[in-house]
Amino acid sequence: MTALLEVDGISKSFSGLRALENVSFRVPEGSIIGLIGPNGAGKTTCFNVIAGVSRADAGEVRLAGARIDGWRPDQVCRAGIGRTFQLVKPFAGLSVMENVLVGALNACSSVRAAKARAGDIIEQLGLAEKRGAVAAALTLPERKRLEVARALATGPRLLMLDEVMAGLRPTETDHMVALFRTLNANLGLTILLIEHVMRAVMALSSGLIVLNHGQVIAAGPPAEVTGDPAVLECYLGEEAL
Amino acid sequence: MIPLLTDGVPRRGLKLLAAFSVALLAAPLVASDYLLTVLILVLYFAYVGQAWNIMMGFAGQLSLGHALYVGLGAYAAAALYVHFGVGPWLGLWVAMASAAAAGATIGFLAFRFGVGGVYFAILTIAFAEFARIGFDHWSWLGGSAGLFLPVANYGGNDILTLRGSPTMFYYVMLAMTASAFVLCHVLLRSRIGYYWLAIRESADAAQALGIDIFRCKMVAVVVSAAMTSLGGVLFAFYYNNLFPEQVFHISRSIELILGPIIGGIGTLVGPIVGAFLLTTLAETLSEIMRAVGIDLPGIKQVFYGFCLLGVVMFLPDGVWPPLGRWLGLGREEGDRGSGEGKR
C-alpha cells in the first residue's frame, strides 16, 4: 500500500519544552491508523503540525507525495485533510445544518450542492432530528458528531479525528465505529485517529502508533503493539496484560 | 432571481415587508416637511448601519471608525463636484474606491499581523482620527473651515446632480436602503456569507474547514467600507456642507453603530428597526423638550446612552429577535446571531 500521509522526522518545541522529537510514521492509503499514548505525549501537537495549526521546527509532512508542511490550515484542508478538534469548536450560533454546510462548501461549487451534501452527512451522523437546532443547544456527544460531520463534509481524503469517542456511551461509540468502518470501506476514506477509548481503537485500527514524551515508541499491527512491554508500561498499564 | 430572494423567508414576513415598503413609498405624500427630514435620517442610519453590520454582524470584526468611510465618500464626491463639476453618479465610484482602499489598508494591517478584537477596533478609531486631523489641514478641501456645495434654487428636482427637494433625497435614500437590505440578504445566503458567519463564530474552526480567513475578512471590510461611503455621498449632497470635525468625529462612528446594536447585531432587519426606534424617539424627545422650552444640549446623546443601557440589560440580542418572534416570524435566516442557546 502506498502512503497517503508521510510524517518524516518532525520536531516541535514550545519554549524549551520538547513536544515532538523526530517523529516519523506513515499512514497507508485506505487504512485506519490509531495514534495512542498517555496524556501529554504530543498526539494533539502532532495533529496540529500536520493540519498546519503549528509549524514544525524540523521535518517534513507529505500528503500523497506532495509536501504540505508550512501550509496554512485552510490550505491543508483544501489539499484533502479534514480534522476535528479535541475541544470541540462548533459554530455555536449557527444551526447544525449551517455548521455542516460551511464544511460542505469546501467540496462543492455551489451553495445548493453544499446544502444537499450537508443534508446527506447530517443523516449519516444521525443528526437529522437536530438539523435546525443551533449548535450551542447540542449535548456534548452531539457536538462531537457535529465536529465529525463538518470535517467529513469538506470531502477529505484523510480524516483526522481527535478523541471523538471521549465522553460517548458504549452504544454511541459502537455507532461511531460502525460509521467509520463504512466510510473506510465504501469511500476508501483514510483515517488517522487519536483515541483513548481502546475498545474503539482496537475495533477500528489496522495499525497503531504509540507516542510517549514526544517520541514514537512503537508502531505496527494492533495485536503486536498492545503486547509491547514498553507500551504496556507507559500507557496501557499492567492490568492490560 | 426571485426564488433566491424569497426562499426560506416566512410568507408572513414577505407580507409584512410588502406592507412596510408600501408605507415607506407613500410616506412623502402624507408626511410634513419635518417628518420627511426625520425619515431621511432614519433611512440614512438604517443604510450605514446595514453596511457596518456586514463587518461586525456577519464577519465579527468590530469597527468603531466607520465615520472614516462616510467622510471619505462625502469628501470624494463633494470635491469632484465643487472643483471639477463632476456629478455624484460618477463621483460615487471614486468615493467607493477611496473608502474601499482605506478599508483594505486597515484590514491588511490588522488581519495580516493578527490584530484582532479590541485592538482592531482601536486601529479603526485611529484611522478615522488620522483622517479627521488630516482633512482639518487640507485646504484644497476647505480644511477646518469646511467644504460647501453650491446651493441654488432649482425649479425642480435634478436627480443627475442630486439637487432638489427633500422628497427626492427621501426616495434616493429609500432606494439605497432597500438595495442594501436585498444585497445583505443575498450575501448571507452566498458562499462568502456562510464563510463570514463561520469566521464570526470560530476563526480556528473556519480555517480548519478550508476557509481563507484573511481573504474573507478583507472582502468584508472592503464591501462594508464601499457601501458606507455611498451613505457619505448622499450625506454631502443632502447637507451641502462638510466639516472634518463633524464628519470624521468618533461620535459619528458611534451614532452609526447604535442602530444595528439596538436593533440586533447580525440580523438583516435589526439595523432598520434600530434606526427607526432611535432616530424617531430621539427626535420626539427633542421636540418635546423644545415645546416645553427646556434647552438641554446633548440630551440626544444621553437618550442614546439610556437606550443602549436598556438593550444591553434586557435585550442582549437586540430588539428585533424578540420582536420578530412576537410577529410570528420565528428564527429567520438573517437572525442567526440570536439562537436560543446563545446567552
Tab-separated table of N, CA and C in Angstrom, chain A residues 72-74 77-78 83 85 89-95 98-99 101-103 105-106 108-111 115 132 134 136 150-151 154, chain B residues 7 189-191 194-195 197-213 331 333 336-342:
chain	number	residue	atom	x	y	z
A	72	ARG	N	-0.918	26.743	5.489
A	72	ARG	CA	-1.922	27.197	6.445
A	72	ARG	C	-2.998	26.123	6.585
A	73	PRO	N	-3.741	26.125	7.728
A	73	PRO	CA	-4.780	25.107	7.928
A	73	PRO	C	-5.794	25.022	6.786
A	74	ASP	N	-6.177	26.191	6.235
A	74	ASP	CA	-7.179	26.135	5.160
A	74	ASP	C	-6.601	25.496	3.902
A	77	CYS	N	-6.535	21.793	4.484
A	77	CYS	CA	-7.895	21.259	4.321
A	77	CYS	C	-8.218	21.094	2.840
A	78	ARG	N	-7.904	22.100	2.065
A	78	ARG	CA	-8.226	22.025	0.633
A	78	ARG	C	-7.390	20.958	-0.076
A	83	ARG	N	-10.076	17.638	9.712
A	83	ARG	CA	-9.719	17.313	11.093
A	83	ARG	C	-10.816	17.772	12.049
A	85	PHE	N	-11.506	18.854	16.261
A	85	PHE	CA	-10.773	19.385	17.417
A	85	PHE	C	-11.148	18.605	18.662
A	89	LYS	N	-15.140	22.751	18.581
A	89	LYS	CA	-15.326	24.168	18.251
A	89	LYS	C	-16.503	24.330	17.298
A	90	PRO	N	-17.716	24.100	17.783
A	90	PRO	CA	-18.865	24.282	16.883
A	90	PRO	C	-19.076	25.774	16.617
A	91	PHE	N	-19.740	26.089	15.502
A	91	PHE	CA	-20.175	27.467	15.271
A	91	PHE	C	-21.453	27.616	16.097
A	92	ALA	N	-21.266	28.045	17.335
A	92	ALA	CA	-22.326	27.941	18.336
A	92	ALA	C	-23.639	28.615	17.944
A	93	GLY	N	-23.554	29.742	17.275
A	93	GLY	CA	-24.769	30.484	16.954
A	93	GLY	C	-25.446	30.022	15.667
A	94	LEU	N	-24.809	29.095	14.963
A	94	LEU	CA	-25.388	28.613	13.707
A	94	LEU	C	-26.086	27.273	13.935
A	95	SER	N	-27.003	26.945	13.046
A	95	SER	CA	-27.708	25.677	13.175
A	95	SER	C	-26.784	24.531	12.764
A	98	GLU	N	-26.281	24.595	9.095
A	98	GLU	CA	-25.339	25.628	8.661
A	98	GLU	C	-23.900	25.257	8.994
A	99	ASN	N	-23.705	24.638	10.163
A	99	ASN	CA	-22.372	24.181	10.546
A	99	ASN	C	-21.797	23.246	9.496
A	101	LEU	N	-22.912	22.720	6.475
A	101	LEU	CA	-22.901	23.378	5.171
A	101	LEU	C	-21.579	24.122	4.934
A	102	VAL	N	-21.106	24.782	5.966
A	102	VAL	CA	-19.837	25.514	5.829
A	102	VAL	C	-18.718	24.559	5.416
A	103	GLY	N	-18.713	23.373	6.048
A	103	GLY	CA	-17.707	22.386	5.658
A	103	GLY	C	-17.920	21.904	4.228
A	105	LEU	N	-19.145	23.368	1.719
A	105	LEU	CA	-18.803	24.345	0.680
A	105	LEU	C	-17.397	24.112	0.134
A	106	ASN	N	-16.552	23.495	0.984
A	106	ASN	CA	-15.189	23.193	0.530
A	106	ASN	C	-15.188	22.160	-0.595
A	108	CYS	N	-17.975	21.566	-2.611
A	108	CYS	CA	-18.992	21.815	-3.625
A	108	CYS	C	-18.800	23.173	-4.285
A	109	SER	N	-19.248	23.258	-5.536
A	109	SER	CA	-19.060	24.506	-6.264
A	109	SER	C	-20.227	25.465	-6.086
A	110	SER	N	-21.342	24.986	-5.532
A	110	SER	CA	-22.469	25.889	-5.309
A	110	SER	C	-23.055	25.655	-3.923
A	111	VAL	N	-23.728	26.689	-3.420
A	111	VAL	CA	-24.365	26.575	-2.106
A	111	VAL	C	-25.448	25.495	-2.139
A	115	LYS	N	-25.659	22.301	0.265
A	115	LYS	CA	-26.791	22.025	1.154
A	115	LYS	C	-27.205	20.554	1.052
A	132	GLY	N	-32.087	21.678	12.470
A	132	GLY	CA	-32.456	23.086	12.610
A	132	GLY	C	-32.026	23.711	13.924
A	134	VAL	N	-29.688	25.166	16.950
A	134	VAL	CA	-28.386	25.834	16.996
A	134	VAL	C	-27.390	24.927	17.712
A	136	ALA	N	-25.177	25.481	19.802
A	136	ALA	CA	-24.995	25.738	21.229
A	136	ALA	C	-25.962	24.918	22.073
A	150	ARG	N	-18.860	17.942	10.145
A	150	ARG	CA	-18.286	19.121	9.491
A	150	ARG	C	-16.988	18.775	8.770
A	151	ALA	N	-16.132	18.017	9.465
A	151	ALA	CA	-14.854	17.638	8.863
A	151	ALA	C	-15.081	16.738	7.652
A	154	THR	N	-16.130	18.351	4.294
A	154	THR	CA	-15.135	19.031	3.461
A	154	THR	C	-14.610	18.118	2.357
B	7	ASP	N	-36.751	32.518	-0.951
B	7	ASP	CA	-36.620	31.168	-0.385
B	7	ASP	C	-36.342	31.234	1.116
B	189	ARG	N	-26.794	34.399	2.068
B	189	ARG	CA	-27.093	33.061	1.545
B	189	ARG	C	-26.061	32.607	0.533
B	190	SER	N	-25.013	33.395	0.398
B	190	SER	CA	-23.989	33.023	-0.570
B	190	SER	C	-22.812	32.372	0.169
B	191	ARG	N	-21.895	31.868	-0.588
B	191	ARG	CA	-20.695	31.238	-0.037
B	191	ARG	C	-19.991	32.173	0.950
B	194	TYR	N	-21.795	32.586	4.327
B	194	TYR	CA	-21.602	31.472	5.256
B	194	TYR	C	-20.185	31.486	5.824
B	195	TYR	N	-19.222	31.830	4.979
B	195	TYR	CA	-17.835	31.907	5.459
B	195	TYR	C	-17.691	32.972	6.546
B	197	LEU	N	-20.020	34.091	8.607
B	197	LEU	CA	-20.657	33.646	9.843
B	197	LEU	C	-19.757	32.642	10.558
B	198	ALA	N	-19.130	31.760	9.788
B	198	ALA	CA	-18.239	30.756	10.366
B	198	ALA	C	-17.061	31.443	11.069
B	199	ILE	N	-16.495	32.445	10.408
B	199	ILE	CA	-15.361	33.165	10.989
B	199	ILE	C	-15.789	33.885	12.261
B	200	ARG	N	-16.992	34.475	12.208
B	200	ARG	CA	-17.508	35.162	13.395
B	200	ARG	C	-17.625	34.191	14.565
B	201	GLU	N	-18.098	32.990	14.294
B	201	GLU	CA	-18.342	32.040	15.360
B	201	GLU	C	-17.062	31.395	15.880
B	202	SER	N	-16.170	31.008	14.997
B	202	SER	CA	-14.880	30.439	15.413
B	202	SER	C	-13.911	30.467	14.237
B	203	ALA	N	-12.938	31.367	14.337
B	203	ALA	CA	-11.990	31.519	13.230
B	203	ALA	C	-11.152	30.246	13.040
B	204	ASP	N	-10.776	29.596	14.157
B	204	ASP	CA	-9.958	28.377	14.065
B	204	ASP	C	-10.702	27.271	13.320
B	205	ALA	N	-11.953	27.076	13.731
B	205	ALA	CA	-12.737	26.022	13.091
B	205	ALA	C	-12.972	26.357	11.623
B	206	ALA	N	-13.227	27.639	11.341
B	206	ALA	CA	-13.470	28.051	9.956
B	206	ALA	C	-12.252	27.740	9.089
B	207	GLN	N	-11.080	28.045	9.615
B	207	GLN	CA	-9.862	27.814	8.845
B	207	GLN	C	-9.623	26.324	8.624
B	208	ALA	N	-9.958	25.537	9.648
B	208	ALA	CA	-9.777	24.086	9.517
B	208	ALA	C	-10.721	23.501	8.466
B	209	LEU	N	-11.780	24.242	8.121
B	209	LEU	CA	-12.720	23.756	7.109
B	209	LEU	C	-12.389	24.308	5.725
B	210	GLY	N	-11.191	24.853	5.594
B	210	GLY	CA	-10.730	25.262	4.267
B	210	GLY	C	-11.000	26.714	3.913
B	211	ILE	N	-11.410	27.506	4.892
B	211	ILE	CA	-11.733	28.910	4.599
B	211	ILE	C	-10.497	29.792	4.765
B	212	ASP	N	-10.206	30.554	3.724
B	212	ASP	CA	-9.098	31.504	3.779
B	212	ASP	C	-9.592	32.728	4.548
B	213	ILE	N	-9.335	32.741	5.857
B	213	ILE	CA	-9.979	33.758	6.683
B	213	ILE	C	-9.451	35.164	6.397
B	331	ARG	N	-37.415	32.221	13.721
B	331	ARG	CA	-35.995	32.454	13.565
B	331	ARG	C	-35.693	32.511	12.081
B	333	GLU	N	-33.608	33.549	8.531
B	333	GLU	CA	-32.219	33.278	8.125
B	333	GLU	C	-31.207	34.279	8.668
B	336	ARG	N	-29.421	34.768	12.658
B	336	ARG	CA	-28.589	33.680	13.153
B	336	ARG	C	-27.929	33.953	14.490
B	337	GLY	N	-27.624	35.204	14.707
B	337	GLY	CA	-26.846	35.521	15.902
B	337	GLY	C	-27.626	35.328	17.184
B	338	SER	N	-28.893	34.980	17.071
B	338	SER	CA	-29.712	35.014	18.266
B	338	SER	C	-30.297	33.653	18.573
B	339	GLY	N	-29.535	32.621	18.376
B	339	GLY	CA	-30.028	31.275	18.630
B	339	GLY	C	-30.444	31.142	20.076
B	340	GLU	N	-31.349	30.198	20.295
B	340	GLU	CA	-31.885	30.035	21.638
B	340	GLU	C	-30.804	29.705	22.650
B	341	GLY	N	-29.772	29.009	22.186
B	341	GLY	CA	-28.739	28.593	23.125
B	341	GLY	C	-27.783	29.715	23.488
B	342	LYS	N	-27.849	30.780	22.703
B	342	LYS	CA	-26.886	31.863	22.940
B	342	LYS	C	-27.383	32.748	24.072
